Amino acid sequence: ICHCGAIRRFKKDEMFQIQANAIPIVCMDTPDGRPVNLVAQAPGGAGKTVAFCIGLLARIDTKQKHTQGTIIGLTRDLAIMI
């Protein structure tokens, strides 16, 4: 289950377009409870990484003491940003 309550406090006009469109989708579940898959394209610097990370972080259950997500940065610059 995705907990995006904190994200709802952001105003859509404060987000990049990709974030305003993608975050509600990455916070949804399929009818059988699995996360929704999303493929999105936007120019560099448009906020894709933030949208992806919010979807991942919102699904973390802090009561569970095991790895719940993995992020791979393809470049050093991206890894530093993440």
Coordinates of C-alpha atoms in Angstrom, one line a residue:
I1 CA 0.0 0.0 0.0
C2 CA 1.3 3.4 -0.9
H3 CA 1.2 6.2 1.6
C4 CA 1.4 9.5 -0.3
G5 CA -0.3 11.8 2.2
A6 CA 2.7 14.0 2.6
I7 CA 2.9 14.4 -1.2
R8 CA -0.7 15.6 -1.4
R9 CA 0.4 18.7 0.5
F10 CA 2.4 19.9 -2.5
K11 CA 0.6 22.2 -4.8
K12 CA 0.5 21.0 -8.4
D13 CA 1.9 24.4 -9.6
E14 CA 5.0 23.8 -7.5
M15 CA 5.8 20.5 -9.3
F16 CA 7.3 19.9 -12.6
Q17 CA 4.8 18.6 -15.1
I18 CA 6.3 15.0 -15.0
Q19 CA 5.9 15.0 -11.2
A20 CA 2.3 16.2 -11.3
N21 CA 1.4 13.5 -13.8
A22 CA 3.5 10.6 -12.5
I23 CA 3.3 10.8 -8.7
P24 CA -0.4 10.0 -8.5
I25 CA 0.2 7.0 -10.8
V26 CA 3.2 5.6 -8.9
C27 CA 1.2 5.9 -5.7
M28 CA -1.5 3.6 -7.0
D29 CA -1.9 -0.1 -6.7
T30 CA -3.3 -2.6 -9.1
P31 CA -6.6 -4.3 -8.0
D32 CA -4.5 -7.2 -6.7
G33 CA -2.3 -4.9 -4.5
R34 CA 0.8 -4.7 -6.7
P35 CA 2.4 -1.3 -7.6
V36 CA 1.5 0.2 -10.9
N37 CA 4.2 0.2 -13.5
L38 CA 5.0 3.5 -15.3
V39 CA 7.1 4.4 -18.2
A40 CA 7.6 8.1 -18.6
Q41 CA 9.8 10.4 -20.7
A42 CA 10.8 14.0 -20.1
P43 CA 13.9 16.2 -20.7
G44 CA 16.8 16.1 -18.4
G45 CA 16.3 18.2 -15.2
A46 CA 12.5 17.8 -15.4
G47 CA 12.1 15.9 -12.1
K48 CA 11.8 12.3 -13.2
T49 CA 14.1 11.0 -10.5
V50 CA 12.1 12.7 -7.7
A51 CA 8.8 11.3 -9.1
F52 CA 10.3 7.8 -9.1
C53 CA 11.9 8.1 -5.6
I54 CA 8.7 9.4 -4.1
G55 CA 6.8 6.3 -5.4
L56 CA 9.4 4.0 -3.9
L57 CA 9.8 5.8 -0.6
A58 CA 6.1 6.0 -0.1
R59 CA 5.9 2.2 -0.1
I60 CA 8.5 1.7 2.6
D61 CA 7.2 0.1 5.7
T62 CA 9.5 1.3 8.5
K63 CA 8.3 -1.6 10.7
Q64 CA 9.9 -4.1 8.3
K65 CA 13.6 -4.6 8.8
H66 CA 14.7 -5.8 5.4
T67 CA 15.5 -4.3 2.0
Q68 CA 12.3 -3.0 0.4
G69 CA 13.7 -1.1 -2.6
T70 CA 16.8 -0.7 -4.7
I71 CA 17.8 2.3 -6.8
I72 CA 20.5 2.1 -9.4
G73 CA 22.1 5.3 -10.6
L74 CA 23.5 4.9 -14.1
T75 CA 25.9 7.7 -13.8
R76 CA 27.9 9.2 -10.9
D77 CA 26.0 12.5 -11.2
L78 CA 22.7 10.7 -11.0
A79 CA 23.8 8.6 -8.0
I80 CA 24.9 11.7 -6.2
M81 CA 21.6 13.4 -6.8
I82 CA 19.7 10.3 -5.6

